[in-house]
PDB file of C-alpha atoms in Angstrom:
ATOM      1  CA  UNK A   1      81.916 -71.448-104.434  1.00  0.00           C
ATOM      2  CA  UNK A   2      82.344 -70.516-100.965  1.00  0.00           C
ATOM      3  CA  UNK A   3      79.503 -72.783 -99.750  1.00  0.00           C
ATOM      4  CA  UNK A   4      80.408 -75.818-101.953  1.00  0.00           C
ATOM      5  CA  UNK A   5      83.888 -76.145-100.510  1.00  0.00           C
ATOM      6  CA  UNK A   6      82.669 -76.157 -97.203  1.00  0.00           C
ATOM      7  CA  UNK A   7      83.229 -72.273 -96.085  1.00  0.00           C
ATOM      8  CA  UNK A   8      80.745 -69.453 -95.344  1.00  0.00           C
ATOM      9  CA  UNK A   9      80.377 -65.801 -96.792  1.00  0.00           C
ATOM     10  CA  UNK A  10      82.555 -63.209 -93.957  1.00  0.00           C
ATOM     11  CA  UNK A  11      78.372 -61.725 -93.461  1.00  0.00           C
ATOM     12  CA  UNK A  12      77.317 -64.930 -92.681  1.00  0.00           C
ATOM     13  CA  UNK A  13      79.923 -65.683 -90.166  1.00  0.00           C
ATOM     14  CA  UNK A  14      79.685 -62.200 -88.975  1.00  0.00           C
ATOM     15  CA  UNK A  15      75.246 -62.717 -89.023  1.00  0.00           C
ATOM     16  CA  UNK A  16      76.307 -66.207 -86.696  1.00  0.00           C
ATOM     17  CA  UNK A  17      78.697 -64.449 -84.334  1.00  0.00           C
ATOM     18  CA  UNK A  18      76.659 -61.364 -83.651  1.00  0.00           C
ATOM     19  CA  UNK A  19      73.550 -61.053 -81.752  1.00  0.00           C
ATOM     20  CA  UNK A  20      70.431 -60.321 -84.796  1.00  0.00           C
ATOM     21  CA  UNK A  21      70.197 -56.516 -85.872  1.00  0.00           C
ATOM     22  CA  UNK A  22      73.054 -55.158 -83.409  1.00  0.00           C
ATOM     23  CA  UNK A  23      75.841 -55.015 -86.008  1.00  0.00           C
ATOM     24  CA  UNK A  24      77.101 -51.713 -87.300  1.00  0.00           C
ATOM     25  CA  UNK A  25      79.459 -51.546 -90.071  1.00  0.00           C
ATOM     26  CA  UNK A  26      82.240 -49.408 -91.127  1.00  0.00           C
ATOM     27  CA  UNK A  27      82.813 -48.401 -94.956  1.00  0.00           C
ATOM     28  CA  UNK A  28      80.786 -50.506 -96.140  1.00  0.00           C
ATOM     29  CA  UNK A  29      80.706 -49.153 -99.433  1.00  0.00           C
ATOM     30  CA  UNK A  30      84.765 -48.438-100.349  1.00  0.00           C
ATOM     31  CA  UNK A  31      85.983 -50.327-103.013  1.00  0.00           C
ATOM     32  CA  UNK A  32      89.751 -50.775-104.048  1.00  0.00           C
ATOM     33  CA  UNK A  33      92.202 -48.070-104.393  1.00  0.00           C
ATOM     34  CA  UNK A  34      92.685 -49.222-108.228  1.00  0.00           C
ATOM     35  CA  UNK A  35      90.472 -46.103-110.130  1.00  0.00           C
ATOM     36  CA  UNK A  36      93.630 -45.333-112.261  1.00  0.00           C
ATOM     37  CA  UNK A  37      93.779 -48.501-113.986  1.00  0.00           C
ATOM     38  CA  UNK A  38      89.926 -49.987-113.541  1.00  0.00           C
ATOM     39  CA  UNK A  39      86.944 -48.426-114.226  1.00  0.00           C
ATOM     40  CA  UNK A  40      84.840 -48.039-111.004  1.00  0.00           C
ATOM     41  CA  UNK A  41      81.991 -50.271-112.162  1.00  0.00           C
ATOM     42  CA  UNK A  42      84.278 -53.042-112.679  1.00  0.00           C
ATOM     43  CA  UNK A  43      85.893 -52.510-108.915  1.00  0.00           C
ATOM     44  CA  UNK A  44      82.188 -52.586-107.321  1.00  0.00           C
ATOM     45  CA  UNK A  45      81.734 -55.466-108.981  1.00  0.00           C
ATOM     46  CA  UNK A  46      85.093 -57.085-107.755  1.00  0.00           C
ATOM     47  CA  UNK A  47      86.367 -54.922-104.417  1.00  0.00           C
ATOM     48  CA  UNK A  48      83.175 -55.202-102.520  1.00  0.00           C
ATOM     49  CA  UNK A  49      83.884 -53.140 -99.134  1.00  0.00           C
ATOM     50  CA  UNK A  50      87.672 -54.149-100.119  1.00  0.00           C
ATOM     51  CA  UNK A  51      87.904 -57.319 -98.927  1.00  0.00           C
ATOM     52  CA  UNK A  52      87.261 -56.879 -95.301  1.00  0.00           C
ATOM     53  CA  UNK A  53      83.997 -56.548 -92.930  1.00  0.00           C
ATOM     54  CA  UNK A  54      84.470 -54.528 -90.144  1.00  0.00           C
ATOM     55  CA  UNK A  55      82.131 -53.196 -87.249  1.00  0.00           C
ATOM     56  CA  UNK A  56      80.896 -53.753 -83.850  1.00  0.00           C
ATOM     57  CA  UNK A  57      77.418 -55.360 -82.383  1.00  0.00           C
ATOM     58  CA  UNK A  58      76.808 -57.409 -79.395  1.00  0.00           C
ATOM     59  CA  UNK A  59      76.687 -61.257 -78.129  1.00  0.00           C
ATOM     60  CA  UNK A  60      74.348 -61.285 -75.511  1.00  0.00           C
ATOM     61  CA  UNK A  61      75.316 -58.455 -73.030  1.00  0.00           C
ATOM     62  CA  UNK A  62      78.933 -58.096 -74.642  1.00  0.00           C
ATOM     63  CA  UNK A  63      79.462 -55.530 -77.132  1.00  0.00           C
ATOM     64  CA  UNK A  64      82.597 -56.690 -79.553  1.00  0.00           C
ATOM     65  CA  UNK A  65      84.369 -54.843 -82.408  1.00  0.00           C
ATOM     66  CA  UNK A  66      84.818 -57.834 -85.588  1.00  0.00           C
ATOM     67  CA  UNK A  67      86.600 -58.021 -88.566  1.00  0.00           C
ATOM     68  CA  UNK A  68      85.971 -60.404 -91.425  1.00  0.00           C
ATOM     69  CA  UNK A  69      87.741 -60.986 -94.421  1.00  0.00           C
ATOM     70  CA  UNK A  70      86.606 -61.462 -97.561  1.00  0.00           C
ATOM     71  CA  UNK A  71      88.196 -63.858 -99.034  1.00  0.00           C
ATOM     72  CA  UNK A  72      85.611 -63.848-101.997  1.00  0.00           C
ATOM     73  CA  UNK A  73      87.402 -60.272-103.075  1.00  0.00           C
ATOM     74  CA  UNK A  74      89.932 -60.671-104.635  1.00  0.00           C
ATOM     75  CA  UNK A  75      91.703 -63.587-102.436  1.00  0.00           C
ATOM     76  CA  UNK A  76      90.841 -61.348 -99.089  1.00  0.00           C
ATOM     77  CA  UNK A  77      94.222 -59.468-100.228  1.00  0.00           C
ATOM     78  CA  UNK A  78      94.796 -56.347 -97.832  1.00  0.00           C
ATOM     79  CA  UNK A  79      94.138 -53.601 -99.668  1.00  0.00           C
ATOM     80  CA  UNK A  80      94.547 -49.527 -99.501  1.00  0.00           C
ATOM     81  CA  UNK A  81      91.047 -48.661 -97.760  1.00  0.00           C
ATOM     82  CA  UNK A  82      91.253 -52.315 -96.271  1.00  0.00           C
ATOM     83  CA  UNK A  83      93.560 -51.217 -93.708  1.00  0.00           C
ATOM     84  CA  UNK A  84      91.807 -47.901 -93.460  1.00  0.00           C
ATOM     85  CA  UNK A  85      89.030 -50.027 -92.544  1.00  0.00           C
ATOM     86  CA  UNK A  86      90.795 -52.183 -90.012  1.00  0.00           C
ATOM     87  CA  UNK A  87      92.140 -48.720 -88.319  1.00  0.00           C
ATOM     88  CA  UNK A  88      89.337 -47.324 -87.795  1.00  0.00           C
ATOM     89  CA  UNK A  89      87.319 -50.196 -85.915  1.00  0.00           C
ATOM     90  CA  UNK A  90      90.555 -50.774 -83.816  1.00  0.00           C
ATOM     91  CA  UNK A  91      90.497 -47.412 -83.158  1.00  0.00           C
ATOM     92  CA  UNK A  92      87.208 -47.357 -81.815  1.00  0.00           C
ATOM     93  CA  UNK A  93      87.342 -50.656 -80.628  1.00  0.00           C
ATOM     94  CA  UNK A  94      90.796 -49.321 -78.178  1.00  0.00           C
ATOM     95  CA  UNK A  95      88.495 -46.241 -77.031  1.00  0.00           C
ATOM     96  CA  UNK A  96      85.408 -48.418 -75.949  1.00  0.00           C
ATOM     97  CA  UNK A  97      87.747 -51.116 -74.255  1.00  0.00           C
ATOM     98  CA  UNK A  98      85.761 -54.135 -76.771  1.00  0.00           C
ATOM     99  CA  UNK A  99      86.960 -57.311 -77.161  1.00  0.00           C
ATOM    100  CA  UNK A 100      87.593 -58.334 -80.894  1.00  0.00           C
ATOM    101  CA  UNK A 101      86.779 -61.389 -82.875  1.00  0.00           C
ATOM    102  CA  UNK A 102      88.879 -61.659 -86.126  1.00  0.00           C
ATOM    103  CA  UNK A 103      88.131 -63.811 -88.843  1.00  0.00           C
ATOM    104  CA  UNK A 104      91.484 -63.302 -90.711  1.00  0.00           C
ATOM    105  CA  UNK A 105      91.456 -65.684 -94.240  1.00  0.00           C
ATOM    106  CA  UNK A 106      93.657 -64.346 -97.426  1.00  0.00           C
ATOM    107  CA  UNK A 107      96.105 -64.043 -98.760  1.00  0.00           C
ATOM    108  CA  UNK A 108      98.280 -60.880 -97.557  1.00  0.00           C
ATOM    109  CA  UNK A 109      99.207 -57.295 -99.056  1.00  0.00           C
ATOM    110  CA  UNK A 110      97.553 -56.537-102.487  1.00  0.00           C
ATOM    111  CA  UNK A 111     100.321 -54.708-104.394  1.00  0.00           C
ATOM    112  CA  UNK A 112      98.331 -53.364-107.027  1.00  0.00           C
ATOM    113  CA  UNK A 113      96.253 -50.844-105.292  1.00  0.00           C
ATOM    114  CA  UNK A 114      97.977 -47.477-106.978  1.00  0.00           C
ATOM    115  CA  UNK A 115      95.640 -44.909-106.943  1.00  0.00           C
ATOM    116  CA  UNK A 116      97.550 -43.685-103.461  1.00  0.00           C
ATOM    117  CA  UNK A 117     100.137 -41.335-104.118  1.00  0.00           C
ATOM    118  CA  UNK A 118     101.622 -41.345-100.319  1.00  0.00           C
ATOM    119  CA  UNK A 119     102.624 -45.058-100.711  1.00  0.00           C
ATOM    120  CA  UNK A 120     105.771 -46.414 -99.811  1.00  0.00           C
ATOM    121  CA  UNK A 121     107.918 -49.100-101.677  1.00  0.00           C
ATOM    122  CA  UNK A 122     106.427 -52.467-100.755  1.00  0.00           C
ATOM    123  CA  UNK A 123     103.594 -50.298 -99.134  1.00  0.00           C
ATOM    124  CA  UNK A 124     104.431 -51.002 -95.235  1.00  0.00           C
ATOM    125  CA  UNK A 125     104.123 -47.368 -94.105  1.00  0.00           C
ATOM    126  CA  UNK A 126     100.668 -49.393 -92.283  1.00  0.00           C
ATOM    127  CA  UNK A 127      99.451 -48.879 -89.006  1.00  0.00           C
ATOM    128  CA  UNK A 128      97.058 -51.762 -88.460  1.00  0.00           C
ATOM    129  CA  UNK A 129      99.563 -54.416 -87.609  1.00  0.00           C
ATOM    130  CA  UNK A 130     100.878 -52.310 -84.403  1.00  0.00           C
ATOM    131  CA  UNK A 131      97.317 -51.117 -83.573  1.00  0.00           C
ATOM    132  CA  UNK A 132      95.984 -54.912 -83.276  1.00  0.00           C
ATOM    133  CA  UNK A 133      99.344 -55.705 -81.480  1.00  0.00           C
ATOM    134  CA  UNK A 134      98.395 -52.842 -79.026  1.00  0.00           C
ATOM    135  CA  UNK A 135      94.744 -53.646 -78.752  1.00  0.00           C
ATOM    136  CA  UNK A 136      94.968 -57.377 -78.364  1.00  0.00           C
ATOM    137  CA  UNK A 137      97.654 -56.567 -75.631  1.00  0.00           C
ATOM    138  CA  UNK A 138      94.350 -54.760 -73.436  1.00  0.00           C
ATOM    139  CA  UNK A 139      91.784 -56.797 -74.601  1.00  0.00           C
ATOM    140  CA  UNK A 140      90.340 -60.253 -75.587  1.00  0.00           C
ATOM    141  CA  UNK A 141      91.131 -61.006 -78.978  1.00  0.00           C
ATOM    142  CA  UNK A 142      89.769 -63.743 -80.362  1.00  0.00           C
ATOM    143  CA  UNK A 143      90.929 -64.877 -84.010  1.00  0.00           C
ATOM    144  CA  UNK A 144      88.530 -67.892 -86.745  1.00  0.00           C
ATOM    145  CA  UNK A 145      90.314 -69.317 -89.264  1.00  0.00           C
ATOM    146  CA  UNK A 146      89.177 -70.997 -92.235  1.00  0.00           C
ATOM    147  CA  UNK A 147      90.956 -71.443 -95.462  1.00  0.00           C
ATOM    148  CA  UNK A 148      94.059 -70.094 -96.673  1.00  0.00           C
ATOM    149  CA  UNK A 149      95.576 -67.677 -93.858  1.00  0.00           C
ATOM    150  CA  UNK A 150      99.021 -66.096 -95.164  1.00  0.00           C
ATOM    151  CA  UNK A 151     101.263 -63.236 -94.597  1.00  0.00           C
ATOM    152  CA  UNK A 152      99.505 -60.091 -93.434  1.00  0.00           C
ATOM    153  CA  UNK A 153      96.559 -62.614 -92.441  1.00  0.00           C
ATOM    154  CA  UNK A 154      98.414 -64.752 -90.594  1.00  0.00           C
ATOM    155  CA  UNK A 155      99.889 -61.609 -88.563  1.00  0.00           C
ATOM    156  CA  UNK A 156      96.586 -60.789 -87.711  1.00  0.00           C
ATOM    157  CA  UNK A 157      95.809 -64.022 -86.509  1.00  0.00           C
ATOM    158  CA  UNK A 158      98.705 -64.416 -84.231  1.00  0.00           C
ATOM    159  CA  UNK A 159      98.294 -61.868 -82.009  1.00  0.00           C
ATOM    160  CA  UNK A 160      95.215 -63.675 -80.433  1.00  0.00           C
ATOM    161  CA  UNK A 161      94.818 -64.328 -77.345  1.00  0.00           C
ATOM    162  CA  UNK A 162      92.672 -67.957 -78.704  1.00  0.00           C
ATOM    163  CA  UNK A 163      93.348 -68.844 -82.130  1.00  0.00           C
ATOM    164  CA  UNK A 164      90.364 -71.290 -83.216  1.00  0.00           C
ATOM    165  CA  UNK A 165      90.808 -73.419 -86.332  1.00  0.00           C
ATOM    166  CA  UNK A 166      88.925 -75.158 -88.743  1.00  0.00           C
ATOM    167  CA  UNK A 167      90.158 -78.567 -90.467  1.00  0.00           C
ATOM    168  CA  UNK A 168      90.800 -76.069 -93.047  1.00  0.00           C
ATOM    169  CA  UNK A 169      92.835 -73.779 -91.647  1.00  0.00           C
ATOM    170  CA  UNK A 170      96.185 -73.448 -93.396  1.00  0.00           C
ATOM    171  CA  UNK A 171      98.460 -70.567 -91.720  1.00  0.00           C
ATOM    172  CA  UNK A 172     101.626 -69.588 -92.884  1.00  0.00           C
ATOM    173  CA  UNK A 173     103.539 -66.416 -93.234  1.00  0.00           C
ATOM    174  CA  UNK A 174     104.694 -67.122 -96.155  1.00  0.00           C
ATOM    175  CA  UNK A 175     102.137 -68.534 -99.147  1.00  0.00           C
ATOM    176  CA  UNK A 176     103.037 -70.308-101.713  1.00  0.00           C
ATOM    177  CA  UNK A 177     103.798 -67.495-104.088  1.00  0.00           C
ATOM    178  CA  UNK A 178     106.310 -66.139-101.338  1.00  0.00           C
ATOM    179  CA  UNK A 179     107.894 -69.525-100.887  1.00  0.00           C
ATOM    180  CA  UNK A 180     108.508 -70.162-104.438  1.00  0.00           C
ATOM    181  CA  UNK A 181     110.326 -66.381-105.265  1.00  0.00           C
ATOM    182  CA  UNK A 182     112.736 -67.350-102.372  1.00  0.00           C
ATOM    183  CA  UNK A 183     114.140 -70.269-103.774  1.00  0.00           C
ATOM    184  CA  UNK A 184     112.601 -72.766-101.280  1.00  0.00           C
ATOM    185  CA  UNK A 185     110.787 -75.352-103.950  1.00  0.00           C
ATOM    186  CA  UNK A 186     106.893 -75.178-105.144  1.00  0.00           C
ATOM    187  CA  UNK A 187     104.361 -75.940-102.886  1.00  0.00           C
ATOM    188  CA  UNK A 188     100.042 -76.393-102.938  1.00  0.00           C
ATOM    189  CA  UNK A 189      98.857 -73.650-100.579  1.00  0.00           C
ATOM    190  CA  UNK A 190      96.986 -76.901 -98.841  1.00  0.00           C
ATOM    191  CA  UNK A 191     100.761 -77.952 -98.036  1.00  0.00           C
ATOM    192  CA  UNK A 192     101.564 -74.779 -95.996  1.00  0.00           C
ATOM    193  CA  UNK A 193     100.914 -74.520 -92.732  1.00  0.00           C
ATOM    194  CA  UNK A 194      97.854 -77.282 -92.187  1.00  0.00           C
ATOM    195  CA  UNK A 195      96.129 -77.586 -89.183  1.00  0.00           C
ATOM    196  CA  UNK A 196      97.735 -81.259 -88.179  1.00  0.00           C
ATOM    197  CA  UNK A 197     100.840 -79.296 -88.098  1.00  0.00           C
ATOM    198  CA  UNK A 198      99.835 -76.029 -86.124  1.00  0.00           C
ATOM    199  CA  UNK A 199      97.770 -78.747 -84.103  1.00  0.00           C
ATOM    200  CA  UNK A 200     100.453 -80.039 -82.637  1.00  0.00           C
ATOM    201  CA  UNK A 201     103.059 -77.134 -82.216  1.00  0.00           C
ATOM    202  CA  UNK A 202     100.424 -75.062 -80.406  1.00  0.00           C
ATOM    203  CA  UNK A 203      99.278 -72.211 -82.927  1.00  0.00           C
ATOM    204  CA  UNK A 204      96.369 -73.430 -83.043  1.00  0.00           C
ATOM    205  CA  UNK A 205      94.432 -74.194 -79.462  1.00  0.00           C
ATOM    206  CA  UNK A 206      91.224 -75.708 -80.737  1.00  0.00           C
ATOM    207  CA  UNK A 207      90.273 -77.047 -83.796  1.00  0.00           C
ATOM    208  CA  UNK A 208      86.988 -77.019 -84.836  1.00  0.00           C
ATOM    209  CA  UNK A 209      84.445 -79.081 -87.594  1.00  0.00           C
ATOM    210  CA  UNK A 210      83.890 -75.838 -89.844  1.00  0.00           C
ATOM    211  CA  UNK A 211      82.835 -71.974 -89.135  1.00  0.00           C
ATOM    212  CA  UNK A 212      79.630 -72.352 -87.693  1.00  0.00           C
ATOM    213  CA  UNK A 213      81.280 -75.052 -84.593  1.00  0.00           C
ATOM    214  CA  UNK A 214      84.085 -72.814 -84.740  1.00  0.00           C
ATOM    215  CA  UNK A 215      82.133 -69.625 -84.408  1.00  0.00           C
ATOM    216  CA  UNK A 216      80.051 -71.326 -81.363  1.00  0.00           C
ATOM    217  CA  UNK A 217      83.230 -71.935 -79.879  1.00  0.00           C
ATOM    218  CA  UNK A 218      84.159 -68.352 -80.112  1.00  0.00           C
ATOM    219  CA  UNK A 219      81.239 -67.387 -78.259  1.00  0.00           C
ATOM    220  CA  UNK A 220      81.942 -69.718 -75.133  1.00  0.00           C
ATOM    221  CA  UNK A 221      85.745 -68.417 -75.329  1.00  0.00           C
ATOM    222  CA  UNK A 222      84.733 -64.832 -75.276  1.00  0.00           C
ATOM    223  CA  UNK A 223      82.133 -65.629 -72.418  1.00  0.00           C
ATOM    224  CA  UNK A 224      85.525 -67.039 -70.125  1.00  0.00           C
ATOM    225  CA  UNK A 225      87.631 -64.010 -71.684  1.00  0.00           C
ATOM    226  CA  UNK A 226      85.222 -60.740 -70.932  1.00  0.00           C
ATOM    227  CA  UNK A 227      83.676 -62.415 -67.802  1.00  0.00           C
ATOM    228  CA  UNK A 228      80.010 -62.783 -69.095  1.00  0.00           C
ATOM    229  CA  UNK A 229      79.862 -65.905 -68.147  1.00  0.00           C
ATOM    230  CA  UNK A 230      76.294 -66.921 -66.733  1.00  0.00           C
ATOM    231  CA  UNK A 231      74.976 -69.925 -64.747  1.00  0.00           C
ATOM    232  CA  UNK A 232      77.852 -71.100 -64.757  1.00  0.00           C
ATOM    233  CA  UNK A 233      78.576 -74.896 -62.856  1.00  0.00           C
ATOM    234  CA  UNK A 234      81.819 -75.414 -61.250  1.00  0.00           C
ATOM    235  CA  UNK A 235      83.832 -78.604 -62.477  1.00  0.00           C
ATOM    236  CA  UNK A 236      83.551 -81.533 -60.578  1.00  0.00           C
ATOM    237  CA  UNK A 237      86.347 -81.474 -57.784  1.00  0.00           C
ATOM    238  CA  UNK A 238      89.541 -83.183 -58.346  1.00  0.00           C
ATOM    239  CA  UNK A 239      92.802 -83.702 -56.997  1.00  0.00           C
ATOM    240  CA  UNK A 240      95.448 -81.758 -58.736  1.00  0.00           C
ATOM    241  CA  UNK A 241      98.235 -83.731 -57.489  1.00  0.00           C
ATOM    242  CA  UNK A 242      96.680 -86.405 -59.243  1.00  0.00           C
ATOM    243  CA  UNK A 243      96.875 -84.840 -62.395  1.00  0.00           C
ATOM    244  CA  UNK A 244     100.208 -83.127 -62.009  1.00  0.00           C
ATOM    245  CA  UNK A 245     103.846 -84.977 -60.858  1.00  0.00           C
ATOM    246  CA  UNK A 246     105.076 -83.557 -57.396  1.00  0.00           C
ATOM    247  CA  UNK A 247     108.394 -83.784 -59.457  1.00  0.00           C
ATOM    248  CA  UNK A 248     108.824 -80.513 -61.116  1.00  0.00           C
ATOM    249  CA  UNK A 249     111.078 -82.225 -64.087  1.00  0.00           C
ATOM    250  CA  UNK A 250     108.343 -84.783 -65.225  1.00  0.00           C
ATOM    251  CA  UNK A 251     106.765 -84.130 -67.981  1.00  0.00           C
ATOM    252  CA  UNK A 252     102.931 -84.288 -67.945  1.00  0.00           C
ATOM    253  CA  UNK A 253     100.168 -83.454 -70.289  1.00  0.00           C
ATOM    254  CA  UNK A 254      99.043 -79.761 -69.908  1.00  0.00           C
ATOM    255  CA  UNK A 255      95.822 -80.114 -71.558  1.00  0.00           C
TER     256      UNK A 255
END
């Protein structure tokens, strides 16, 4: 399904991104928090890793933390052990100084992960969102996005320092279901958020063919961003005055 509308597995993009045989996962084997009303063969089957690939390898001489979301479980939802997950590889990522690559597609909290009895109403007694705030605000943090991007997702996506989009990005902090329940009319998810509009208002700052171009372009940005940068060719000189007005209240194109 993935590959037939146009998308890639989160291992794939993660195999793409990362240099062959460096990448070391975290909990790769935790499943959802939903034992009390699913039997556990059932959740393997459906809650792969819960929804979210997370680790660290190299590209070239860089060693990066990444985390992927599985959009293929269960809508990439945020799960229970998913933010466990995402904790712990921010945690180490914060202690080793790594830059981070997210790939954050899904669809937001997962409210029906109840086997946790120290869970708040709503469940927002969560650390990852002010870890990644923290992180990103040290080091280069570089977010992919393909496909539906919504509420937790899209949080996780806007603290990058690059956000690189696909022609099927959609980003919105509010999906569809979210939009409907507060009154505001009923809405495709494909009408939230689309790339000609975050285009233009500067969310996103490149937009790419599909994951593989977009995951290239990654690489090149994190090259600039860490300083890894090798035989590198200055641009051709120029004259800036030519490209800027001497008149500070002209407007002029900044790209």
């Amino acid at each position: 399904k993935r590959h037939a509308a146009g998308g890639r597995s989160a291992r794939e993009n993660i195999a793409d991104l990362l240099d062959e045989g460096s990448f070391s996962e975290i909990g790769a084997h935790v499943i959802a928090a939903q034992r009390s009303t699913a039997k556990e063969s059932d959740l393997i089957d459906r809650s792969a890793a819960d929804g979210v690939v997370v680790g660290t390898g190299m590209v070239g001489d860089v060693s990066v933390a990444v985390i992927a979301v599985d959009y293929s479980v269960m809508a990439g939802t945020q799960g229970y052990f998913h933010h466990h997950k995402v904790d712990r590889v921010l945690e180490i990522a914060s202690r080793r100084g790594l830059p981070l690559i997210l790939y954050p597609e899904g669809g937001g909290g997962r409210p029906n992960d109840t086997d946790p009895l120290n869970l708040s109403i709503a469940g927002l007694n969560i650390t990852s969102f002010h870890r990644l705030a923290a992180h990103a605000e040290n080091h280069p943090t570089i977010a992919v996005v393909h496909g539906f991007c919504f509420a937790g997702s899209a949080a996780f996506a806007a603290v990058a320092d690059v956000i690189i989009g696909t022609h099927h990005a959609y980003i919105g902090m509010g999906g569809p279901a979210m939009i409907e329940g507060g009154g505001l009319g009923t809405f495709k998810p494909e009408e939230v958020g689309p790339p000609s509009v975050h285009a233009k208002n500067g969310v996103l700052d490149y937009i790419a063919t599909d994951e593989a171009s977009a995951t290239s372009f990654a690489k090149q940005v994190l090259s600039v961003l860490s300083g890894s940068l090798e035989k590198s060719r200055p641009p051709a000189e120029f004259d800036l005055t030519s490209q800027m007005p001497i008149n500070r209240k002209i407007v002029f194109d900044v790209r």
